[in-house]
Amino acid sequence: MRPNNDIGKNMHEITSGDFSVRKIMNEIVGLSPAIVRVKRATRKIAKSDEDCLIIGESGVGKAQVAHIIHRLSRRRSDPLVKLYPSEFYSTKNSQNGEFTQHFDRIISSAAGGTLVVFDVEEFPDQQKFQLQELLQGLNGYKKFWEGSSRPRIISTSKLSPQKALEQKTISTNLYYKLNRLMLEIPALRSRKQDIPYLYQKFIRKAARAQGITLEGYALSDELYDGLMLYNWPGNVKELKNCIRTLVVTAENGLVKPTVLPFLDNKDPLKLFAEKSLPEAVQIVENYLLKKALGRFEGNQTKAAQHLQISEASLRYKLKKYVIDNK
């Protein structure tokens, strides 16, 4: 269903407790069942002090969730240190064990706080081995947090556990040590009902950042249809970039949907040019089902009549595409 524009009110209805906690949790935008589950799991994981593995495609918001877990944890006043695989592929530090020394410096700076290890499957084998030693308390790593405590490790991965182990991008031993707790962030295409909420957040933020005043922030029917039909391979990050483009290219305070390549109405079928026939059918069916349910406010009988299919067929397709019409 297409939501109204009173985003703030809706977001507060699903949170409870201290205002500062609500404010932080509302940074994860959306009301879909999938993202509500992520919010609940995030709060519970933040209360724990166990190491955590966050998995999800590129652009879904793994870094944001890792940051929120730290900010809601008992370590919130201690350092949040980030470690990227790219730090270990530079040729200038490749001699005389400088990578090992760099890793040790990072660990030392994170003592007592949280260490976020991004894309753990992409690290060189030597640094994966160091990470395993750190988790086991071997090789003298305890000296780095004397008088404090070992940093909590939050790692992220683009690969599902099964794929990571099958492709041997991470050892079984290291995987199970990192994966004391696991949180999966869903792809945007599986929670498209959150797109209008994300649109409101991003367009207002982009307008402020660019110093641009828009005539209005409501999502037009044309833009709504285009955003909901597109499959978002780059997930939330791609949506954010697209909305920034809309703001920067606005004319006389009005956004122009056609500046986005996939919203060029001259050839609406070009969205399917690289799709197989079954994939194209799935995209169109998913889109039409959601449109019909939104139009009739979740009434399955009216939606089925509008689509000229039986209610049994409608229910089957809702289950097939995991569409929640509540």
Short mmCIF file of C-alpha atoms in Angstrom, two decimals:
data_model
loop_
_atom_site.label_atom_id
_atom_site.label_comp_id
_atom_site.label_asym_id
_atom_site.label_seq_id
_atom_site.Cartn_x
_atom_site.Cartn_y
_atom_site.Cartn_z
CA MET A 1 0.00 0.00 0.00
CA ARG A 2 1.13 3.53 -0.72
CA PRO A 3 1.66 5.37 2.60
CA ASN A 4 0.61 8.90 3.41
CA ASN A 5 3.17 11.67 3.77
CA ASP A 6 3.06 11.77 7.59
CA ILE A 7 6.23 9.72 7.82
CA GLY A 8 7.40 10.97 11.21
CA LYS A 9 4.20 9.99 13.00
CA ASN A 10 4.24 6.49 11.55
CA MET A 11 7.87 5.94 12.45
CA HIS A 12 7.30 6.82 16.12
CA GLU A 13 4.40 4.40 16.43
CA ILE A 14 6.66 1.36 16.13
CA THR A 15 9.26 2.43 18.68
CA SER A 16 9.25 2.61 22.43
CA GLY A 17 11.48 3.46 25.35
CA ASP A 18 13.87 6.34 25.75
CA PHE A 19 13.54 9.16 23.22
CA SER A 20 17.23 9.05 22.28
CA VAL A 21 16.90 5.34 21.48
CA ARG A 22 13.82 6.02 19.35
CA LYS A 23 15.64 8.78 17.53
CA ILE A 24 18.60 6.54 16.74
CA MET A 25 16.43 3.60 15.69
CA ASN A 26 14.37 5.82 13.38
CA GLU A 27 17.52 6.33 11.32
CA ILE A 28 16.69 2.89 9.92
CA VAL A 29 13.83 4.01 7.69
CA GLY A 30 10.83 1.88 6.81
CA LEU A 31 7.78 0.06 8.10
CA SER A 32 7.92 -3.16 6.07
CA PRO A 33 7.88 -6.42 8.07
CA ALA A 34 11.44 -7.14 6.89
CA ILE A 35 12.90 -3.86 8.15
CA VAL A 36 10.88 -3.96 11.39
CA ARG A 37 12.53 -7.32 12.09
CA VAL A 38 15.93 -5.73 11.43
CA LYS A 39 15.15 -2.92 13.88
CA ARG A 40 14.10 -5.31 16.62
CA ALA A 41 17.16 -7.50 16.10
CA THR A 42 19.44 -4.45 16.07
CA ARG A 43 18.21 -3.29 19.47
CA LYS A 44 18.63 -6.76 20.97
CA ILE A 45 22.12 -7.20 19.52
CA ALA A 46 23.12 -3.77 20.83
CA LYS A 47 22.22 -4.87 24.37
CA SER A 48 24.51 -7.88 24.03
CA ASP A 49 28.29 -7.68 23.99
CA GLU A 50 28.82 -10.63 21.65
CA ASP A 51 30.65 -10.33 18.35
CA CYS A 52 28.28 -9.96 15.41
CA LEU A 53 28.23 -10.68 11.67
CA ILE A 54 26.04 -8.47 9.46
CA ILE A 55 25.35 -9.82 5.98
CA GLY A 56 23.67 -8.24 2.98
CA GLU A 57 24.24 -7.02 -0.56
CA SER A 58 26.26 -3.92 -1.31
CA GLY A 59 24.31 -0.75 -0.53
CA VAL A 60 21.72 -2.19 1.87
CA GLY A 61 23.01 -0.26 4.90
CA LYS A 62 25.30 -2.63 6.79
CA ALA A 63 27.58 0.20 7.93
CA GLN A 64 24.62 2.18 9.26
CA VAL A 65 23.38 -0.76 11.32
CA ALA A 66 26.87 -1.46 12.69
CA HIS A 67 27.14 2.18 13.76
CA ILE A 68 23.73 2.07 15.45
CA ILE A 69 24.63 -1.12 17.34
CA HIS A 70 27.70 0.66 18.73
CA ARG A 71 25.77 3.82 19.65
CA LEU A 72 23.18 1.80 21.57
CA SER A 73 25.69 -0.48 23.29
CA ARG A 74 27.42 -0.09 26.63
CA ARG A 75 30.56 0.75 24.62
CA ARG A 76 28.98 3.89 23.14
CA SER A 77 31.47 6.20 24.91
CA ASP A 78 34.46 4.18 23.69
CA PRO A 79 36.07 4.24 20.23
CA LEU A 80 34.34 3.05 17.08
CA VAL A 81 37.11 2.00 14.70
CA LYS A 82 36.58 0.88 11.10
CA LEU A 83 38.79 -1.53 9.17
CA TYR A 84 38.57 -1.98 5.38
CA PRO A 85 40.22 -4.62 3.16
CA SER A 86 41.54 -1.88 0.86
CA GLU A 87 43.95 -0.86 3.63
CA PHE A 88 45.89 -4.07 3.01
CA TYR A 89 46.23 -3.98 -0.75
CA SER A 90 48.33 -0.84 -1.11
CA THR A 91 51.83 -1.58 -2.44
CA LYS A 92 53.43 1.19 -0.37
CA ASN A 93 52.87 -0.77 2.86
CA SER A 94 53.54 -4.23 1.49
CA GLN A 95 57.14 -4.56 2.69
CA ASN A 96 58.66 -5.55 6.04
CA GLY A 97 55.44 -6.67 7.69
CA GLU A 98 53.86 -3.21 7.65
CA PHE A 99 50.41 -4.71 7.01
CA THR A 100 50.75 -6.73 10.22
CA GLN A 101 51.87 -3.66 12.13
CA HIS A 102 48.99 -1.62 10.72
CA PHE A 103 46.50 -4.28 11.82
CA ASP A 104 48.00 -4.24 15.32
CA ARG A 105 47.73 -0.44 15.51
CA ILE A 106 44.06 -0.60 14.54
CA ILE A 107 43.37 -3.22 17.23
CA SER A 108 45.12 -1.10 19.84
CA SER A 109 43.11 2.00 18.92
CA ALA A 110 39.84 0.06 19.26
CA ALA A 111 40.53 -1.23 22.79
CA GLY A 112 37.41 -1.14 24.93
CA GLY A 113 35.27 -0.04 21.99
CA THR A 114 33.95 -1.54 18.78
CA LEU A 115 35.92 -2.67 15.74
CA VAL A 116 33.89 -2.85 12.51
CA VAL A 117 35.56 -5.13 9.95
CA PHE A 118 34.00 -4.41 6.56
CA ASP A 119 33.69 -7.08 3.86
CA VAL A 120 35.62 -9.62 5.89
CA GLU A 121 35.68 -12.11 3.01
CA GLU A 122 37.82 -9.69 0.94
CA PHE A 123 40.73 -9.40 3.40
CA PRO A 124 44.08 -11.00 2.55
CA ASP A 125 44.65 -14.40 4.16
CA GLN A 126 47.28 -12.99 6.54
CA GLN A 127 44.85 -10.48 8.03
CA LYS A 128 42.12 -13.12 8.29
CA PHE A 129 44.62 -15.19 10.27
CA GLN A 130 45.41 -12.19 12.50
CA LEU A 131 41.71 -11.63 13.07
CA GLN A 132 41.30 -15.26 14.09
CA GLU A 133 44.21 -14.95 16.53
CA LEU A 134 42.64 -11.80 17.95
CA LEU A 135 39.34 -13.58 18.54
CA GLN A 136 41.16 -16.46 20.24
CA GLY A 137 43.26 -14.12 22.39
CA LEU A 138 46.48 -15.54 20.93
CA ASN A 139 49.81 -14.05 19.86
CA GLY A 140 49.95 -11.51 22.67
CA TYR A 141 46.93 -9.49 21.52
CA LYS A 142 45.75 -9.07 25.11
CA LYS A 143 48.55 -6.56 25.67
CA PHE A 144 46.72 -4.13 23.37
CA TRP A 145 43.86 -3.67 25.81
CA GLU A 146 45.55 -3.86 29.21
CA GLY A 147 43.41 -1.94 31.68
CA SER A 148 40.52 -2.04 29.21
CA SER A 149 38.84 -4.87 27.27
CA ARG A 150 39.02 -6.55 23.89
CA PRO A 151 37.11 -4.58 21.25
CA ARG A 152 33.78 -5.98 20.23
CA ILE A 153 34.04 -7.21 16.63
CA ILE A 154 31.23 -6.37 14.22
CA SER A 155 32.06 -7.78 10.81
CA THR A 156 30.16 -7.39 7.56
CA SER A 157 29.95 -9.55 4.46
CA LYS A 158 28.30 -9.31 1.05
CA LEU A 159 28.11 -13.10 0.92
CA SER A 160 25.70 -15.40 2.68
CA PRO A 161 27.39 -17.78 5.12
CA GLN A 162 26.77 -20.70 2.77
CA LYS A 163 28.40 -18.95 -0.21
CA ALA A 164 31.32 -17.70 1.86
CA LEU A 165 32.09 -21.20 3.07
CA GLU A 166 31.48 -22.83 -0.32
CA GLN A 167 33.77 -20.35 -2.08
CA LYS A 168 36.31 -20.69 0.74
CA THR A 169 36.63 -16.91 1.05
CA ILE A 170 36.62 -17.41 4.81
CA SER A 171 37.67 -20.39 6.92
CA THR A 172 35.10 -22.36 8.85
CA ASN A 173 36.91 -21.62 12.11
CA LEU A 174 36.98 -17.86 11.55
CA TYR A 175 33.39 -17.79 10.34
CA TYR A 176 32.01 -19.43 13.47
CA LYS A 177 34.05 -17.14 15.71
CA LEU A 178 32.76 -14.02 13.94
CA ASN A 179 29.21 -15.32 13.76
CA ARG A 180 28.32 -15.37 17.45
CA LEU A 181 25.29 -13.34 16.41
CA MET A 182 24.10 -12.80 12.83
CA LEU A 183 21.91 -10.11 11.31
CA GLU A 184 20.83 -10.08 7.67
CA ILE A 185 19.83 -6.79 6.00
CA PRO A 186 17.29 -7.35 3.19
CA ALA A 187 17.74 -6.04 -0.34
CA LEU A 188 15.62 -3.00 -1.24
CA ARG A 189 13.79 -4.96 -3.96
CA SER A 190 12.36 -7.22 -1.24
CA ARG A 191 10.96 -4.28 0.77
CA LYS A 192 9.81 -1.84 -1.87
CA GLN A 193 6.99 -0.60 0.36
CA ASP A 194 9.72 1.32 2.23
CA ILE A 195 10.73 3.33 -0.85
CA PRO A 196 8.27 6.22 -0.21
CA TYR A 197 9.63 6.63 3.33
CA LEU A 198 13.22 6.55 2.10
CA TYR A 199 12.32 9.03 -0.64
CA GLN A 200 11.00 11.52 1.91
CA LYS A 201 14.12 11.23 4.05
CA PHE A 202 16.59 11.49 1.18
CA ILE A 203 14.90 14.28 -0.79
CA ARG A 204 14.67 16.56 2.25
CA LYS A 205 18.25 15.82 3.25
CA ALA A 206 19.54 16.39 -0.29
CA ALA A 207 17.61 19.65 -0.65
CA ARG A 208 19.10 20.98 2.60
CA ALA A 209 22.60 19.90 1.63
CA GLN A 210 22.35 21.56 -1.80
CA GLY A 211 20.60 24.68 -0.49
CA ILE A 212 17.72 24.07 -2.90
CA THR A 213 14.08 24.90 -2.15
CA LEU A 214 11.59 22.56 -3.78
CA GLU A 215 7.94 23.35 -4.50
CA GLY A 216 6.94 20.21 -2.65
CA TYR A 217 8.28 16.94 -1.35
CA ALA A 218 5.32 14.70 -2.16
CA LEU A 219 6.01 11.69 -4.35
CA SER A 220 4.25 12.13 -7.70
CA ASP A 221 2.37 9.22 -9.28
CA GLU A 222 4.81 9.12 -12.19
CA LEU A 223 7.85 8.99 -9.94
CA TYR A 224 6.20 6.55 -7.52
CA ASP A 225 5.42 4.12 -10.34
CA GLY A 226 8.96 4.32 -11.71
CA LEU A 227 10.68 3.87 -8.35
CA MET A 228 8.46 0.93 -7.46
CA LEU A 229 8.95 -0.82 -10.80
CA TYR A 230 12.74 -0.53 -10.85
CA ASN A 231 14.65 -3.45 -9.28
CA TRP A 232 17.38 -1.44 -7.43
CA PRO A 233 20.52 -3.58 -7.89
CA GLY A 234 22.46 -0.96 -5.88
CA ASN A 235 19.87 -1.00 -3.09
CA VAL A 236 19.39 1.95 -0.71
CA LYS A 237 22.67 3.58 -1.74
CA GLU A 238 21.54 3.68 -5.38
CA LEU A 239 18.15 5.13 -4.38
CA LYS A 240 19.87 7.84 -2.35
CA ASN A 241 22.10 8.78 -5.28
CA CYS A 242 19.12 8.88 -7.66
CA ILE A 243 17.20 11.21 -5.36
CA ARG A 244 20.23 13.49 -5.05
CA THR A 245 20.28 13.66 -8.85
CA LEU A 246 16.60 14.62 -8.87
CA VAL A 247 17.25 17.46 -6.42
CA VAL A 248 20.34 18.83 -8.17
CA THR A 249 18.62 18.81 -11.59
CA ALA A 250 15.32 20.29 -10.34
CA GLU A 251 14.01 23.25 -12.37
CA ASN A 252 11.99 26.03 -10.75
CA GLY A 253 11.68 23.92 -7.62
CA LEU A 254 10.27 20.90 -9.45
CA VAL A 255 12.02 17.55 -9.82
CA LYS A 256 12.10 15.96 -13.28
CA PRO A 257 11.73 12.16 -13.08
CA THR A 258 12.96 11.69 -16.65
CA VAL A 259 16.52 12.70 -15.69
CA LEU A 260 16.84 9.18 -14.28
CA PRO A 261 17.64 6.74 -17.11
CA PHE A 262 15.25 4.05 -15.93
CA LEU A 263 12.38 6.56 -15.77
CA ASP A 264 12.64 7.72 -19.38
CA ASN A 265 9.08 7.20 -20.62
CA LYS A 266 10.14 7.25 -24.26
CA ASP A 267 10.80 3.54 -23.99
CA PRO A 268 9.18 2.11 -20.83
CA LEU A 269 9.96 -1.46 -21.88
CA LYS A 270 13.71 -0.89 -21.90
CA LEU A 271 13.70 -1.85 -18.22
CA PHE A 272 13.27 -5.43 -19.38
CA ALA A 273 15.87 -5.42 -22.16
CA GLU A 274 18.39 -7.40 -20.10
CA LYS A 275 15.81 -9.59 -18.36
CA SER A 276 14.72 -13.11 -19.20
CA LEU A 277 11.02 -13.59 -19.93
CA PRO A 278 10.33 -15.24 -16.52
CA GLU A 279 12.16 -12.39 -14.75
CA ALA A 280 10.18 -9.75 -16.65
CA VAL A 281 6.89 -11.50 -15.85
CA GLN A 282 7.78 -11.63 -12.15
CA ILE A 283 8.63 -7.92 -12.04
CA VAL A 284 5.39 -6.91 -13.77
CA GLU A 285 3.23 -9.24 -11.67
CA ASN A 286 4.83 -8.03 -8.44
CA TYR A 287 4.30 -4.42 -9.46
CA LEU A 288 0.65 -4.84 -10.53
CA LEU A 289 -0.22 -6.80 -7.39
CA LYS A 290 1.17 -4.07 -5.12
CA LYS A 291 -0.55 -1.33 -7.15
CA ALA A 292 -3.92 -3.10 -6.96
CA LEU A 293 -3.64 -3.72 -3.21
CA GLY A 294 -2.66 -0.10 -2.66
CA ARG A 295 -5.53 1.17 -4.80
CA PHE A 296 -8.10 -0.85 -2.84
CA GLU A 297 -6.44 -0.39 0.58
CA GLY A 298 -5.56 -4.06 0.96
CA ASN A 299 -8.98 -5.43 -0.02
CA GLN A 300 -8.09 -8.70 -1.74
CA THR A 301 -11.54 -9.26 -3.24
CA LYS A 302 -11.55 -5.90 -5.03
CA ALA A 303 -7.89 -6.27 -6.02
CA ALA A 304 -8.57 -9.69 -7.57
CA GLN A 305 -11.60 -8.35 -9.46
CA HIS A 306 -9.56 -5.42 -10.77
CA LEU A 307 -6.77 -7.76 -11.93
CA GLN A 308 -9.36 -10.18 -13.37
CA ILE A 309 -8.00 -13.17 -11.46
CA SER A 310 -9.52 -15.35 -8.74
CA GLU A 311 -8.94 -14.59 -5.06
CA ALA A 312 -7.20 -17.96 -4.74
CA SER A 313 -4.81 -16.97 -7.53
CA LEU A 314 -4.22 -13.60 -5.87
CA ARG A 315 -3.39 -15.22 -2.52
CA TYR A 316 -1.03 -17.67 -4.25
CA LYS A 317 0.84 -14.83 -5.95
CA LEU A 318 1.02 -12.78 -2.74
CA LYS A 319 2.65 -15.75 -1.05
CA LYS A 320 4.90 -16.40 -4.06
CA TYR A 321 6.26 -12.83 -4.08
CA VAL A 322 6.18 -12.45 -0.27
CA ILE A 323 3.89 -9.42 -0.47
CA ASP A 324 2.41 -8.17 2.79
CA ASN A 325 -0.79 -6.19 2.20
CA LYS A 326 -1.48 -5.29 5.82
#
